[in-house]
mmCIF file of C-alpha atoms and ligand atoms in Angstrom:
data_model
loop_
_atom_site.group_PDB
_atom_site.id
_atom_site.type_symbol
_atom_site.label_atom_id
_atom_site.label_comp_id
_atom_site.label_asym_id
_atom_site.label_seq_id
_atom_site.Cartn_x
_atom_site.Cartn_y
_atom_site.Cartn_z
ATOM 1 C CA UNK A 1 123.286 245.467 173.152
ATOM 2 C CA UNK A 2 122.418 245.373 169.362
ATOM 3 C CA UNK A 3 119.175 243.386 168.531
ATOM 4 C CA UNK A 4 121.176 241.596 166.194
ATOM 5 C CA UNK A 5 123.680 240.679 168.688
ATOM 6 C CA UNK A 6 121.339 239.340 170.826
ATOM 7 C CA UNK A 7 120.038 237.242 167.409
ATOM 8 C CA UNK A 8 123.629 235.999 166.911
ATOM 9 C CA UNK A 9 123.640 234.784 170.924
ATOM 10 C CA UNK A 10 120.527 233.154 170.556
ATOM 11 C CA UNK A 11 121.586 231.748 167.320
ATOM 12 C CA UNK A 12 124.563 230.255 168.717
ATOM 13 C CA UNK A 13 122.877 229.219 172.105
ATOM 14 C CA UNK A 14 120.465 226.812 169.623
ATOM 15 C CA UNK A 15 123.506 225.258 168.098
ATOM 16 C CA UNK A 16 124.951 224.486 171.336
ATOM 17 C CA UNK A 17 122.111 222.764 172.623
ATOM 18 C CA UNK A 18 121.184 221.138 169.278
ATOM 19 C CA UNK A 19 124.493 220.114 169.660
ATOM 20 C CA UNK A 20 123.932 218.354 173.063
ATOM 21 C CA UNK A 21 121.027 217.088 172.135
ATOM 22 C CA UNK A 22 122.633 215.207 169.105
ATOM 23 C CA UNK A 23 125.292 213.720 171.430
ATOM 24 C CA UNK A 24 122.788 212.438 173.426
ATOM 25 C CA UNK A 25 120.301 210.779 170.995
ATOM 26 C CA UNK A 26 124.254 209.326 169.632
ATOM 27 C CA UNK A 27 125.020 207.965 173.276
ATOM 28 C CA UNK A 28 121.898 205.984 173.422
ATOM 29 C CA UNK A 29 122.324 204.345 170.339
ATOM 30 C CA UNK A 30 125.366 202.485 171.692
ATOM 31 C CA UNK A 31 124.730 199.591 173.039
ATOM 32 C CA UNK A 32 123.905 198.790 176.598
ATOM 33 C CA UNK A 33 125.680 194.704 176.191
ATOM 34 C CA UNK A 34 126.707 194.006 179.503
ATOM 35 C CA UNK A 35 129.249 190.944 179.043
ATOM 36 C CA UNK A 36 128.210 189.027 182.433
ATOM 37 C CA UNK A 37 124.475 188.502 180.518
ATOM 38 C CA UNK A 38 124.366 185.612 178.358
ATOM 39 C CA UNK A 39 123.991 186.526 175.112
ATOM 40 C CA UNK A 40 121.099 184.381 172.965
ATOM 41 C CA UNK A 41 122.049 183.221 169.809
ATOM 42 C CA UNK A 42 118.246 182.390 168.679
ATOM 43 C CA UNK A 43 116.037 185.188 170.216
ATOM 44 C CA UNK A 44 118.868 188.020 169.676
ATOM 45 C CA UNK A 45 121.411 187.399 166.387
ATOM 46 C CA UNK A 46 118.648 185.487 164.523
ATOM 47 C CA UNK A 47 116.646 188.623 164.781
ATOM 48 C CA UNK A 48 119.916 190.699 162.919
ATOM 49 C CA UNK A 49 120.254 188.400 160.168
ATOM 50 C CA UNK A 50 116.549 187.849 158.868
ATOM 51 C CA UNK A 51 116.298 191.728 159.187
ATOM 52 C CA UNK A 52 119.584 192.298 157.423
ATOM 53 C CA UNK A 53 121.257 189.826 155.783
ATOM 54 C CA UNK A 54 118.754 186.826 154.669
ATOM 55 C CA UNK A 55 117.835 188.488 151.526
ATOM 56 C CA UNK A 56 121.162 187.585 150.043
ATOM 57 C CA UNK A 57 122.494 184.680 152.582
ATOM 58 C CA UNK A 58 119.739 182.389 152.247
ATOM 59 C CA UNK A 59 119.645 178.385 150.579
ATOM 60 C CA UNK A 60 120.546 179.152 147.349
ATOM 61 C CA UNK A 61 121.737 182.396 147.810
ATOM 62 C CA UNK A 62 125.488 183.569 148.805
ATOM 63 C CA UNK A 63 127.301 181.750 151.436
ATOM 64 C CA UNK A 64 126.844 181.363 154.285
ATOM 65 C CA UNK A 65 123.291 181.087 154.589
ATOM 66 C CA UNK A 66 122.132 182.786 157.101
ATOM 67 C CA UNK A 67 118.074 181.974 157.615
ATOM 68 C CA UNK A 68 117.095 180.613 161.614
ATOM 69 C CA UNK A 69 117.178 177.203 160.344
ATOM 70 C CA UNK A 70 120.692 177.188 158.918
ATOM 71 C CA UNK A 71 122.685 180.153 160.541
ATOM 72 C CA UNK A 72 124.313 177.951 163.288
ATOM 73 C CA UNK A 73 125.679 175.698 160.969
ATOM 74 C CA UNK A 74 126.972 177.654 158.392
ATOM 75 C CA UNK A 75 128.949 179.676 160.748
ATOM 76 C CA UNK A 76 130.288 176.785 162.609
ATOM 77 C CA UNK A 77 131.350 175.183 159.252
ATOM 78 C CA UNK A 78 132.447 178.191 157.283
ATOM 79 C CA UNK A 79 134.648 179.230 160.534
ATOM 80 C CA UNK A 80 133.062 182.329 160.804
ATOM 81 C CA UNK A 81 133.095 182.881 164.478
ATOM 82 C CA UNK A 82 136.834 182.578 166.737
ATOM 83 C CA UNK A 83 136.173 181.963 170.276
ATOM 84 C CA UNK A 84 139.934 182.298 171.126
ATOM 85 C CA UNK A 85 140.428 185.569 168.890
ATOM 86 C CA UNK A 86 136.606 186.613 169.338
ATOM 87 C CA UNK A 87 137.731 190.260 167.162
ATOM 88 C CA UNK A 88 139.051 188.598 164.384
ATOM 89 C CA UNK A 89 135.709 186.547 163.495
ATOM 90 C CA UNK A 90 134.262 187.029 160.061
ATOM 91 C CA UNK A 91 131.088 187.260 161.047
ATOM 92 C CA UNK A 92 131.737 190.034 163.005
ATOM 93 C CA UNK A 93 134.313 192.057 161.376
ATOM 94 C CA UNK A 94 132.995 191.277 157.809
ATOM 95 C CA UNK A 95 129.878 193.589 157.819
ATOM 96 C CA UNK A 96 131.268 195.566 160.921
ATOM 97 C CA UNK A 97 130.193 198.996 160.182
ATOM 98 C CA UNK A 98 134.105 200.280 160.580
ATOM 99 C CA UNK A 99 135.290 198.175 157.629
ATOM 100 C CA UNK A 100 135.560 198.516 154.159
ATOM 101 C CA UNK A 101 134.545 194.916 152.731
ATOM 102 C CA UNK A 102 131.221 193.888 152.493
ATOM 103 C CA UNK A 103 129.507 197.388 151.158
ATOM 104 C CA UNK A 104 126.545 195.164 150.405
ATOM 105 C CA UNK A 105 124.995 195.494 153.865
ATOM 106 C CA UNK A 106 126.980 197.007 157.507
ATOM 107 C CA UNK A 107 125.863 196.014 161.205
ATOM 108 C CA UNK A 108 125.204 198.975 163.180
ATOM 109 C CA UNK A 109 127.439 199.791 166.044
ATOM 110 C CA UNK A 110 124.935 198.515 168.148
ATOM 111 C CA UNK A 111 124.101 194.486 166.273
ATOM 112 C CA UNK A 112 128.139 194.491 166.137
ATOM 113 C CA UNK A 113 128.966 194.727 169.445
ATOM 114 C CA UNK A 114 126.149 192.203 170.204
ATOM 115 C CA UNK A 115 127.408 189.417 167.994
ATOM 116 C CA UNK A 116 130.982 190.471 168.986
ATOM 117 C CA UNK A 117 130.052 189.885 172.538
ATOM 118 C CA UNK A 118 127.939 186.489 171.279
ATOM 119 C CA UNK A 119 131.350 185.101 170.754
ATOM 120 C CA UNK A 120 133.544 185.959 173.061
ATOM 121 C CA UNK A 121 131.010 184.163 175.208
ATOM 122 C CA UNK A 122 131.750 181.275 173.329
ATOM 123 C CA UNK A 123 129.623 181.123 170.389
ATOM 124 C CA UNK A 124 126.821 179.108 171.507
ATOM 125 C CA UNK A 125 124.132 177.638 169.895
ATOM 126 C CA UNK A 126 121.579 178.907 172.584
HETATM 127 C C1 HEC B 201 122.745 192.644 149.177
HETATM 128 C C2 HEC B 201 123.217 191.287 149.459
HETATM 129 C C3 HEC B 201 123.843 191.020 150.814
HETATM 130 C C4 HEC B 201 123.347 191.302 152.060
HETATM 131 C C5 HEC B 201 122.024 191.945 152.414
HETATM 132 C C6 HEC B 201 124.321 190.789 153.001
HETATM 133 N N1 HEC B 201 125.376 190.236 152.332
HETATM 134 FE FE1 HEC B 201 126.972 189.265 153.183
HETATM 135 N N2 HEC B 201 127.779 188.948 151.326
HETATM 136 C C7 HEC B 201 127.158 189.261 150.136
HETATM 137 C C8 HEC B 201 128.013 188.836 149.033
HETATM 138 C C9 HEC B 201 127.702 189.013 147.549
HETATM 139 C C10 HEC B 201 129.160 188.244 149.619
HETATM 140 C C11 HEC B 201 130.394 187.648 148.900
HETATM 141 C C12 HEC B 201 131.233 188.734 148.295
HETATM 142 C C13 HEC B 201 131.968 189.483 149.355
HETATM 143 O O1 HEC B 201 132.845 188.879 149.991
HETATM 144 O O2 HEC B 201 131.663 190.658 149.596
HETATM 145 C C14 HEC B 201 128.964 188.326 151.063
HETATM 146 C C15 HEC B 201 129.863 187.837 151.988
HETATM 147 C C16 HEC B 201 129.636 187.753 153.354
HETATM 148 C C17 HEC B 201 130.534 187.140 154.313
HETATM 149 C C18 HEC B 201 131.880 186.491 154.009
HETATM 150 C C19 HEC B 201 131.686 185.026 153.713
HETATM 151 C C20 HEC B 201 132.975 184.352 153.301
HETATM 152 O O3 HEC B 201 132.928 183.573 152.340
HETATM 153 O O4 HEC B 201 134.017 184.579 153.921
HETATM 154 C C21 HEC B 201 129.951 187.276 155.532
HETATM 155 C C22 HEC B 201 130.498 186.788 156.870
HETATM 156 C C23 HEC B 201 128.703 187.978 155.339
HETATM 157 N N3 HEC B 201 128.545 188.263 154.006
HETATM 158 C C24 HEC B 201 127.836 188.301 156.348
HETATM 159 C C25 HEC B 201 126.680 189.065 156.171
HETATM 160 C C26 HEC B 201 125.852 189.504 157.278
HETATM 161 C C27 HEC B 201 126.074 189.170 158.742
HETATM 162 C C28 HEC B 201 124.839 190.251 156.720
HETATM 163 C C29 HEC B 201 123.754 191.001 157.444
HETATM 164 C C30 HEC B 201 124.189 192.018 158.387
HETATM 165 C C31 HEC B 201 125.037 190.264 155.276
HETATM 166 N N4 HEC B 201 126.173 189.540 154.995
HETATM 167 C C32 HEC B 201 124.188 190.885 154.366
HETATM 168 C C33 HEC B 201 125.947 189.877 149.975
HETATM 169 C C34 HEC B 201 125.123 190.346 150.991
#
């Protein structure tokens, strides 16, 4: 075999396993939510917002506000979350990193599917 042959194999032997090893790093990214846990509104949305949203969703900011102290209530009143059509809440689909509104600032695939699953378990203030 040509020397350069065996470069191209090699060659195309590292893209295959970079290849793997992308997938991989991409699979455990998504989310481990397992839907029987409960879900806490305080120790694991909170979190999401001050991290990514507070900077513009705070008093005196854009609605709704979104700091510890308020989110609950703004959501509640603003009718952000749908326990009976849990996919169609704006709080989830709104910064949902799938859709096209809200460029300012996307969930990952990850903090969606947590707040997703937040309300389907009924949106509690826990
Ligand atoms: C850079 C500023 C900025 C950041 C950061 C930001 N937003 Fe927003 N958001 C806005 C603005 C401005 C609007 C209103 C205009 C629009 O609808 O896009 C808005 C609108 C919204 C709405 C729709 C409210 C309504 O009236 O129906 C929701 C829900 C929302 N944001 C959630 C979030 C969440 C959750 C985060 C964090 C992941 C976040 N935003 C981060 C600027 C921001």
């Amino acid at each position: 075999m040509k020397k350069s042959n065996i470069y191209f194999l090699l060659f195309v032997f590292g893209l295959l396993l970079n290849a793997c090893t992308y997938d991989f790093i991409a699979e455990e990214e998504l989310p481990p939510v397992d839907p029987t846990v409960t879900i806490s509104f305080s120790t694991q949305i909170i979190p999401i917002f001050d991290a990514k949203c507070i900077a513009c969703h705070k008093p005196g900011g854009t609605a709704p506000d979104l700091t510890a102290t308020n989110a609950y209530n703004s959501i509640k009143n603003m009718n952000l979350a749908n326990t009976t059509a849990p996919e169609t809440s704006l709080i989830y689909t709104y910064p949902n990193p799938t859709s096209t509104m809200h460029t300012w600032k996307k969930y990952s695939a990850a903090e969606a599917q947590l707040v997703l699953t937040w309300i389907q378990q009924g949106a509690k203030n826990n």
